[in-house]
Short mmCIF file of C-alpha atoms in Angstrom, two decimals:
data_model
loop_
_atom_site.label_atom_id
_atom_site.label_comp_id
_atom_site.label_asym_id
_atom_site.label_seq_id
_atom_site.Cartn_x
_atom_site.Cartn_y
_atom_site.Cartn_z
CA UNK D 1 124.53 -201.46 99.71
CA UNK D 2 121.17 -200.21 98.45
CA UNK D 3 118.28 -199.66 101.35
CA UNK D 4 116.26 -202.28 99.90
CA UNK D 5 119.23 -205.29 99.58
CA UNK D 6 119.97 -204.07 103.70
CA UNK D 7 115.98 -204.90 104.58
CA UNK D 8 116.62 -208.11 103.22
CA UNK D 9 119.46 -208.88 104.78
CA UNK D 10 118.70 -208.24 107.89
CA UNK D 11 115.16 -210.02 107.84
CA UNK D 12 117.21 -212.99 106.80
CA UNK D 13 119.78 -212.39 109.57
CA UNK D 14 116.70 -212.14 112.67
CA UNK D 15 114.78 -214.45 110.71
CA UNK D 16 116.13 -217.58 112.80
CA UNK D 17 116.49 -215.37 115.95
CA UNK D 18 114.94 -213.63 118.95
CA UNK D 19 116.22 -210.41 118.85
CA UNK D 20 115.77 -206.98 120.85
CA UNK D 21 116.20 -204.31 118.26
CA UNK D 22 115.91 -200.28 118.95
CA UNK D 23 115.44 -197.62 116.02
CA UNK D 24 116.80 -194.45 117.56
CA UNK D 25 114.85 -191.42 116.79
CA UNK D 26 112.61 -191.98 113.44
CA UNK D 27 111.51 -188.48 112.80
CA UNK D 28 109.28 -189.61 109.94
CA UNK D 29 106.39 -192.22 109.03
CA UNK D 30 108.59 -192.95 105.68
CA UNK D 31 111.59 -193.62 107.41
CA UNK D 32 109.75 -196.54 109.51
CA UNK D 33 107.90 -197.83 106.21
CA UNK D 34 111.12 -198.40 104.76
CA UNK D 35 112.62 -200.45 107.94
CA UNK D 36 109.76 -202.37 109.15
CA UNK D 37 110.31 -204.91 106.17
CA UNK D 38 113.21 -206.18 107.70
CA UNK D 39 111.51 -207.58 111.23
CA UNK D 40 109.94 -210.25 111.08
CA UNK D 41 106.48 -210.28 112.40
CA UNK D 42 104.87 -212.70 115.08
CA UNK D 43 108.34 -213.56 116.87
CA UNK D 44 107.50 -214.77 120.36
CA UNK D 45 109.83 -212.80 122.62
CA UNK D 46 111.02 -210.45 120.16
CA UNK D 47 111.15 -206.98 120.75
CA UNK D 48 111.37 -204.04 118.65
CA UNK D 49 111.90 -200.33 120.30
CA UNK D 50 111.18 -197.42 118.37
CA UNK D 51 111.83 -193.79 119.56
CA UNK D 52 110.90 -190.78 118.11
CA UNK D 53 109.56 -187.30 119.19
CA UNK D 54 106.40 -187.48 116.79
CA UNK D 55 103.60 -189.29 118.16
CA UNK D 56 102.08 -189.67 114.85
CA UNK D 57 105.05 -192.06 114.06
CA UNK D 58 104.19 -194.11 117.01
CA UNK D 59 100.64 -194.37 115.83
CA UNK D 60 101.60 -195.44 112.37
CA UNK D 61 104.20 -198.16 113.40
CA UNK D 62 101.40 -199.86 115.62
CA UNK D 63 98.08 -198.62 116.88
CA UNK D 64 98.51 -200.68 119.52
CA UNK D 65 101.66 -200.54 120.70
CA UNK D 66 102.37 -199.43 124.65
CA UNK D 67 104.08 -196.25 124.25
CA UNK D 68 106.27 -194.84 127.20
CA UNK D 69 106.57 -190.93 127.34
CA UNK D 70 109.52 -189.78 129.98
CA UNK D 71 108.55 -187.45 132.30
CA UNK D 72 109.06 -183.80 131.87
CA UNK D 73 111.31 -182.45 134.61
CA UNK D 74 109.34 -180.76 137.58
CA UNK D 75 109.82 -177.17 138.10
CA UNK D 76 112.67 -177.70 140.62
CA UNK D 77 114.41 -179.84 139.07
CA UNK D 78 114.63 -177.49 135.59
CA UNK D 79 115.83 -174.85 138.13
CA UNK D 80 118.61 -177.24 139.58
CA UNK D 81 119.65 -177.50 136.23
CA UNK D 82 119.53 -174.03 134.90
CA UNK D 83 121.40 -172.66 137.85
CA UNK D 84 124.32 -175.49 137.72
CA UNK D 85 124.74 -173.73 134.26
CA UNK D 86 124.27 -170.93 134.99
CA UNK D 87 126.26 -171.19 138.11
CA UNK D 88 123.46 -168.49 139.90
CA UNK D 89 123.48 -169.31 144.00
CA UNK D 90 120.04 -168.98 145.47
CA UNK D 91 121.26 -168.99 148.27
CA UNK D 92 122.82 -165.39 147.96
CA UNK D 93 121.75 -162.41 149.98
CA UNK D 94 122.04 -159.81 147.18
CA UNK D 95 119.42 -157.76 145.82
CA UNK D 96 120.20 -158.41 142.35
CA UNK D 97 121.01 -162.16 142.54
CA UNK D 98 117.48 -162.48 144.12
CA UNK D 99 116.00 -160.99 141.83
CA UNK D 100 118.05 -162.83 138.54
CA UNK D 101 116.72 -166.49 140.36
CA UNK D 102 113.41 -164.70 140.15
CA UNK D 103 113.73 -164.36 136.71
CA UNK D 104 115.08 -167.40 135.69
CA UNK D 105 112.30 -169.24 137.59
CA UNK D 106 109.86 -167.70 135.40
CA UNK D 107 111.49 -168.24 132.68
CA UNK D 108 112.40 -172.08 133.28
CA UNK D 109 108.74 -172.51 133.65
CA UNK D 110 108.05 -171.72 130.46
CA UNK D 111 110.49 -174.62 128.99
CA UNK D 112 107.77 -177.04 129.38
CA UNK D 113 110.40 -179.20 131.79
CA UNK D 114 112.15 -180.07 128.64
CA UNK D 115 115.75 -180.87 129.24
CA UNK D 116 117.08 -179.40 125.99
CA UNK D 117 115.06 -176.51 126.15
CA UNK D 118 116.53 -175.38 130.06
CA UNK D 119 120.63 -176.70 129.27
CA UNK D 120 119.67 -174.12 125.71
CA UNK D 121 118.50 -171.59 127.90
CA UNK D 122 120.98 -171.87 130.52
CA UNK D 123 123.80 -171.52 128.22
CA UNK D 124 121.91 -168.21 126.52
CA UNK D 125 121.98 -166.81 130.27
CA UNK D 126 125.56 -167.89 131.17
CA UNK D 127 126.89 -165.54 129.19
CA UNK D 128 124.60 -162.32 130.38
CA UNK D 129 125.41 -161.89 134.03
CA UNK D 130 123.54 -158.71 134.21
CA UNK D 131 120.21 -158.06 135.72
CA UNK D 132 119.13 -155.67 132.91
CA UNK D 133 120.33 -158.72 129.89
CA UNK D 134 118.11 -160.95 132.05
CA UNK D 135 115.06 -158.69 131.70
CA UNK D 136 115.91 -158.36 128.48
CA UNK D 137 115.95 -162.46 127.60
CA UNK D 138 112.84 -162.81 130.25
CA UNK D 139 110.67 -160.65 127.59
CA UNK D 140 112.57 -161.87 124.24
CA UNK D 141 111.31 -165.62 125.46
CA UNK D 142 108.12 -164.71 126.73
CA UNK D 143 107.08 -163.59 123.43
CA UNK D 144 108.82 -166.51 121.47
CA UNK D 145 107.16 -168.78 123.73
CA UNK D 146 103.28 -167.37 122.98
CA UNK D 147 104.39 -167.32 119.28
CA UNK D 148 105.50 -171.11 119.73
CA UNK D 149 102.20 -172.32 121.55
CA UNK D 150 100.14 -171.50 118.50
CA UNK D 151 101.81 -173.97 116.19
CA UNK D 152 101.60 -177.25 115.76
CA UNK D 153 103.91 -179.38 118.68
CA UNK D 154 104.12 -176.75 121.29
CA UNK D 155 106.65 -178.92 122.95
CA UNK D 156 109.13 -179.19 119.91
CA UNK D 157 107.85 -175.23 119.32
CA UNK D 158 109.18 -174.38 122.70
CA UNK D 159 112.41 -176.09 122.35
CA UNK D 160 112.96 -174.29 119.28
CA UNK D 161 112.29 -170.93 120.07
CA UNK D 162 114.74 -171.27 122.74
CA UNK D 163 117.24 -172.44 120.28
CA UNK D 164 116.17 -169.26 118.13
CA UNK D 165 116.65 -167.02 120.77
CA UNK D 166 120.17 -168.63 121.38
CA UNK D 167 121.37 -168.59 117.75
CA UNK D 168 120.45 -165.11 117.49
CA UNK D 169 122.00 -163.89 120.35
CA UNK D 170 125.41 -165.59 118.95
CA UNK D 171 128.51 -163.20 118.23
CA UNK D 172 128.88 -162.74 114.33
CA UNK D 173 132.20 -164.77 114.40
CA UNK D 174 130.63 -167.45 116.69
CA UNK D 175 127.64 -167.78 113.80
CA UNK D 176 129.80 -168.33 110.94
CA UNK D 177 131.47 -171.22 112.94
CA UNK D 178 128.00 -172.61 114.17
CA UNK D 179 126.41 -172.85 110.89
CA UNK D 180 129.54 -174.78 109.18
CA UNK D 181 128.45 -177.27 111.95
CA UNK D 182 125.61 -178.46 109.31
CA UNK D 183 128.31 -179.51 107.00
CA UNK D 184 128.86 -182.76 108.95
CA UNK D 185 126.41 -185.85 108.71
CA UNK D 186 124.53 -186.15 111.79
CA UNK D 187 124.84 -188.28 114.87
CA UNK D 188 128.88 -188.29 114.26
CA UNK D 189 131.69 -187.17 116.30
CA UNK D 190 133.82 -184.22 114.68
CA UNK D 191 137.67 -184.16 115.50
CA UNK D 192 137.36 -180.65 116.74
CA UNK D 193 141.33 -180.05 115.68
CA UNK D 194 140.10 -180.74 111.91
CA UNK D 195 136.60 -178.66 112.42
CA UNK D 196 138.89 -175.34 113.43
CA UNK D 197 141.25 -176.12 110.41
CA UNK D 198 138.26 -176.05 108.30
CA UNK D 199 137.35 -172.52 109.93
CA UNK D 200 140.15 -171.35 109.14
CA UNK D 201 140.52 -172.41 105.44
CA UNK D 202 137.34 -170.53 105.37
CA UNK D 203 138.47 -167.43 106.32
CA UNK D 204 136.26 -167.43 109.65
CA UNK D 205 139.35 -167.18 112.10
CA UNK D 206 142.15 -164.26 110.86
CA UNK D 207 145.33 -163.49 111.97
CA UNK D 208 144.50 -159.88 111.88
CA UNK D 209 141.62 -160.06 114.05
CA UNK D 210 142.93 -161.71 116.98
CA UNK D 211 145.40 -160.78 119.65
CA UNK D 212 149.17 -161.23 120.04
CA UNK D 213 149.20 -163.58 122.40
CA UNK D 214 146.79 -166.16 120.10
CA UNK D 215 146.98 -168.06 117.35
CA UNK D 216 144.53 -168.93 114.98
CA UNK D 217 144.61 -172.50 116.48
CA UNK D 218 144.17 -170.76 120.26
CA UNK D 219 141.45 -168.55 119.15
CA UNK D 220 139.54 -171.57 117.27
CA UNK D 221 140.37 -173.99 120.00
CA UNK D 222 138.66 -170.31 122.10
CA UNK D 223 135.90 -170.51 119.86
CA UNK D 224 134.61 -173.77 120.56
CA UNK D 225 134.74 -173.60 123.92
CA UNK D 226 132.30 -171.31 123.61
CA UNK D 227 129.71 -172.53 121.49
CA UNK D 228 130.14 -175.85 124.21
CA UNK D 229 129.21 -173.34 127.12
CA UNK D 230 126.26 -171.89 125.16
CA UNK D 231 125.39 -175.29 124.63
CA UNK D 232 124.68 -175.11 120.49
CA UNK D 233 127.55 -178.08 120.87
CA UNK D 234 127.70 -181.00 123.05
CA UNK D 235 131.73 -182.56 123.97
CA UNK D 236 131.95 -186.16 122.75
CA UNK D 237 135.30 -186.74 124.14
CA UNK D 238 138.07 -184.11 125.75
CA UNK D 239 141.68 -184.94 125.80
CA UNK D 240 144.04 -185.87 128.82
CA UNK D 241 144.86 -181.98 128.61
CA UNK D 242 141.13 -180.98 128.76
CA UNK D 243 141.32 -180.04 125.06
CA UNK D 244 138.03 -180.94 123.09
CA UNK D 245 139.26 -183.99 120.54
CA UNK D 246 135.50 -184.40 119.20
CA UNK D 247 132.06 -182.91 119.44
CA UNK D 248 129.41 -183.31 118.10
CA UNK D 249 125.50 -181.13 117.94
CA UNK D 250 121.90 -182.59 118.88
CA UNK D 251 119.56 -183.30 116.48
CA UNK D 252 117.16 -180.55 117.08
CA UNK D 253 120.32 -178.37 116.85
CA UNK D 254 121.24 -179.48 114.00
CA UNK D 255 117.86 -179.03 112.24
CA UNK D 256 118.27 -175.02 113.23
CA UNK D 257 121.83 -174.91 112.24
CA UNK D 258 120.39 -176.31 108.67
CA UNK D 259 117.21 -174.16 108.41
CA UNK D 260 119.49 -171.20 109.30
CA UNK D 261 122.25 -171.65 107.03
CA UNK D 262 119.99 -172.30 103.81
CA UNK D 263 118.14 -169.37 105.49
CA UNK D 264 121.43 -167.18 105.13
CA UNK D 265 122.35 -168.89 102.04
CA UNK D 266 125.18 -170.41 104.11
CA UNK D 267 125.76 -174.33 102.56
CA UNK D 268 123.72 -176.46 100.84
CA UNK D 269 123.28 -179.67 102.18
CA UNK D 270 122.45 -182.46 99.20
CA UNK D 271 121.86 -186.43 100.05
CA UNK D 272 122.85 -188.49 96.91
CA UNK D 273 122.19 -192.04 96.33
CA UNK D 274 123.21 -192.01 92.94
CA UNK D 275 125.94 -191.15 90.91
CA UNK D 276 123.87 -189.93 88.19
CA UNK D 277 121.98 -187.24 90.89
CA UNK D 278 125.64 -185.45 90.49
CA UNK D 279 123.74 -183.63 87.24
CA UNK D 280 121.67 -181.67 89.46
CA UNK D 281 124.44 -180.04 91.13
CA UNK D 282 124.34 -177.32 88.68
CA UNK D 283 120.48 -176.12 89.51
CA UNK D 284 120.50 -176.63 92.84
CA UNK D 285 116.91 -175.02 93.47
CA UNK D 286 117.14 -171.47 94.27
CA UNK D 287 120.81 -171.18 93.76
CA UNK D 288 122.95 -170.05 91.31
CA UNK D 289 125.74 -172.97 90.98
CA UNK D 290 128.22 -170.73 89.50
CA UNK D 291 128.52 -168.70 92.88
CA UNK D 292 128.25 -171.77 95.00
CA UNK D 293 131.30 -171.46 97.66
CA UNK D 294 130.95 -174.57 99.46
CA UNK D 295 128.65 -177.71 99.49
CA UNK D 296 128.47 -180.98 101.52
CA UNK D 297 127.86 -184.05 100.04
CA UNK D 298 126.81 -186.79 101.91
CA UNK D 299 127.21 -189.93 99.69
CA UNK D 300 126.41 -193.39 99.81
CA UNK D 301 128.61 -194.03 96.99
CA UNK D 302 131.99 -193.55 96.00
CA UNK D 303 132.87 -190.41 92.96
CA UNK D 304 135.38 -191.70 89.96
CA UNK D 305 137.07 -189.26 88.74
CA UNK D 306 134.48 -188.27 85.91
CA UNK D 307 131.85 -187.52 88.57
CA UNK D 308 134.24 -185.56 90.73
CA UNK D 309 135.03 -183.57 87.56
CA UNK D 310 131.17 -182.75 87.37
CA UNK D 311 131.68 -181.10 90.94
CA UNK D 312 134.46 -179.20 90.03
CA UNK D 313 133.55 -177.42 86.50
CA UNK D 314 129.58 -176.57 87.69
CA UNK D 315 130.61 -175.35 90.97
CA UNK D 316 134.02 -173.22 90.34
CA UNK D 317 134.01 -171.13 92.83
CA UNK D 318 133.85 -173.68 95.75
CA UNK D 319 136.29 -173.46 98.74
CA UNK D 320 136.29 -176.67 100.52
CA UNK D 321 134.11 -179.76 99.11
CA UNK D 322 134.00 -182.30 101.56
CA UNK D 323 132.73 -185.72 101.46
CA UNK D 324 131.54 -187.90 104.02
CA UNK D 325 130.34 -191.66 104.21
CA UNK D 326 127.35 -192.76 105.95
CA UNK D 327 129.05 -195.95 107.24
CA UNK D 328 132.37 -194.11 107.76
CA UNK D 329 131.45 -191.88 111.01
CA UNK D 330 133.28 -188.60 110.76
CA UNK D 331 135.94 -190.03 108.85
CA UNK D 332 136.72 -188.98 105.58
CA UNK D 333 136.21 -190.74 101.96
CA UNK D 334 138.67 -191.80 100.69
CA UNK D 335 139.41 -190.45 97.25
CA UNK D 336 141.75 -193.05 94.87
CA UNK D 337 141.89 -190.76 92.33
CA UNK D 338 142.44 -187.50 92.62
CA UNK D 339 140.81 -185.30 89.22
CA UNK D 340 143.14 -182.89 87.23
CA UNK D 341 139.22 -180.47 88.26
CA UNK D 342 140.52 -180.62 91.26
CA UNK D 343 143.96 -178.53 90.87
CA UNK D 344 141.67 -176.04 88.87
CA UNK D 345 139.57 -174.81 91.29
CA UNK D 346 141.36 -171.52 92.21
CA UNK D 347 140.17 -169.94 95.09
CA UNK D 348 140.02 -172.74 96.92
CA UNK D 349 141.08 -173.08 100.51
CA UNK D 350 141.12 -176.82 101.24
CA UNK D 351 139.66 -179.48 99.97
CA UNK D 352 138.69 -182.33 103.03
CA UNK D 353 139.60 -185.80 101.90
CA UNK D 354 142.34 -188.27 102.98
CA UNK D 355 144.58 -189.22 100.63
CA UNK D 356 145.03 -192.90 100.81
CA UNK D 357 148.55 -194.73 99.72
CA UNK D 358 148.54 -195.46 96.35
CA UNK D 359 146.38 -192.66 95.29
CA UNK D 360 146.23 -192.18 91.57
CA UNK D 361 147.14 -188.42 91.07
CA UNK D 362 144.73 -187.39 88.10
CA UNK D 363 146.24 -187.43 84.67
#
């Protein structure tokens, strides 16, 4: 359903109503122009919520709507937090663990009291026990911090340098995994047993490289754990075992994991509305399509076999298209018919699509 054939629908839908409606984090001014159409206006006891983390979106909705800003955490109550991750006890005696809660006091302070910013931070320190790696993390923030409050949104500046200092201070395996994140849509909850299946099609997770007593699975499963106790990636739900079944990243995490991996020349994320946008596929800006290895597309349509074919002959060297629905969570398309393209592509590791009964196995 086009955006413009949803507005109407739902303005006919609240028309006859009172209604309480919330619009969960609108990053953009556009976004809202293209929503607000479908409320209608002068509704006696009607209420619309909007949240964002730009003011300037606030602003543009409604001058003179009452805007509510939580409360930044006070500076013991980002401690409490930091230490529960980092699992630090002030209440020790030693030298060194007096001086480490002296550290991360200062540098707590300098999250602003944002939430995101500390649990970041906290899972950065977690994994450096040592009094000298805590010096070292005390400077590396201080100066990411000044760089920060001389841009723009200091707050969202601060709450990305920490994620910065985080990412870089990833394990080379652990970044390759991270950054494959960005090939899911966001707000959805990745199976975590298909995510590290995915890995390992890709070649991020090798037999050779791990130890007897793992498997690929094990080490994967390993993996993940650790990017959840670094906090780049929040549990959705864990099984009756205590195995992670989905996960899934914040939005600001996201955004690095994005600006990183185009960065690094990692994946290529493109939106399409259209069928006919397929074209562009082969001059993606900045890219040459003929050594494009993998690419997300996040669709709003469905591809017939023609258009997959357009995929596979501009992009031959991909390893693992995969193609999510908006409305469809983390859930696969499904694909009805499956191109003879497809078969072709060589080097490829997997391709991520359910096959549905009844498929249609290209002629």
């Amino acid at each position: 359903m086009k955006n413009e054939e949803l507005v109407e629908k739902l303005y006919h839908f609240l028309e006859e109503r009172l209604y309480l409606v919330v619009l969960d984090d609108i990053w953009e001014t556009k976004a809202w122009d293209e929503l607000s159409h479908a409320f209608p206006r002068g509704k006696v006891g009607s209420k619309l919520i909007l949240t964002t983390r730009n003011h300037y979106v606030t602003r543009h909705a409604d001058p003179h709507c009452v805007v509510h800003e939580p409360r930044s955490l006070t500076d013991d109550e980002a401690w409490e937090l930091l230490s529960k991750k980092t699992k630090i006890k002030e209440e020790s005696t030693s030298e060194e663990v007096i001086e480490l809660c002296k550290l991360g006091k200062e540098m707590v302070k300098r999250c602003g009291g944002l939430p995101l910013a500390v649990v970041v931070l906290g899972g950065l320190l977690a994994t450096r026990s040592s009094l000298q790696e805590w010096k070292k993390r005390h400077q590396n923030i201080g100066m990411q911090l000044k760089a920060a409050g001389k841009e723009g949104d200091q707050q969202q500046g601060k709450v990305m340098s920490v994620l910065e200092l985080s990412y870089d201070d990833l394990p080379y395996h652990l970044k390759s995994c991270f950054l494959y994140l960005g090939l899911f849509p966001e707000d959805v909850d990745i199976r975590a047993k298909r995510m590290i299946r995915m890995w390992i099609a890709e070649g991020f997770i090798l037999s050779s490289e791990i130890d007897r007593e793992h498997t690929v699975e094990s080490a994967g499963e390993e993996w993940l754990e650790e990017l959840i106790e670094r906090s780049m990636i929040q549990v959705g739900e864990r099984d009756t075992d205590g195995r992670v079944k989905t996960c899934r990243m914040h939005d600001m995490i996201r955004e690095l994991c994005l600006e990183k991996a185009r960065e690094e020349n990692f994946l290529e994320i493109l939106s399409l509305s259209s069928p006919s946008n397929l074209k562009g596929l082969s001059s993606i800006p900045g890219t040459d399509a003929s050594k494009v290895r993998r690419i997300a597309l996040h669709l709003e349509i469905e591809l017939s076999e023609l258009e997959w074919k357009i995929v596979c002959t501009n992009l031959p060297l991909l390893r693992a298209p995969s193609v999510h629905e908006f409305e469809n969570d983390s859930r696969r398309i499904e694909i009805h018919i499956i191109p003879q393209g497809v078969g072709d592509l060589g080097p490829s590791s997997g391709i991520s699509g359910e096959a549905p009964k009844g498929e249609n196995q290209g002629r």
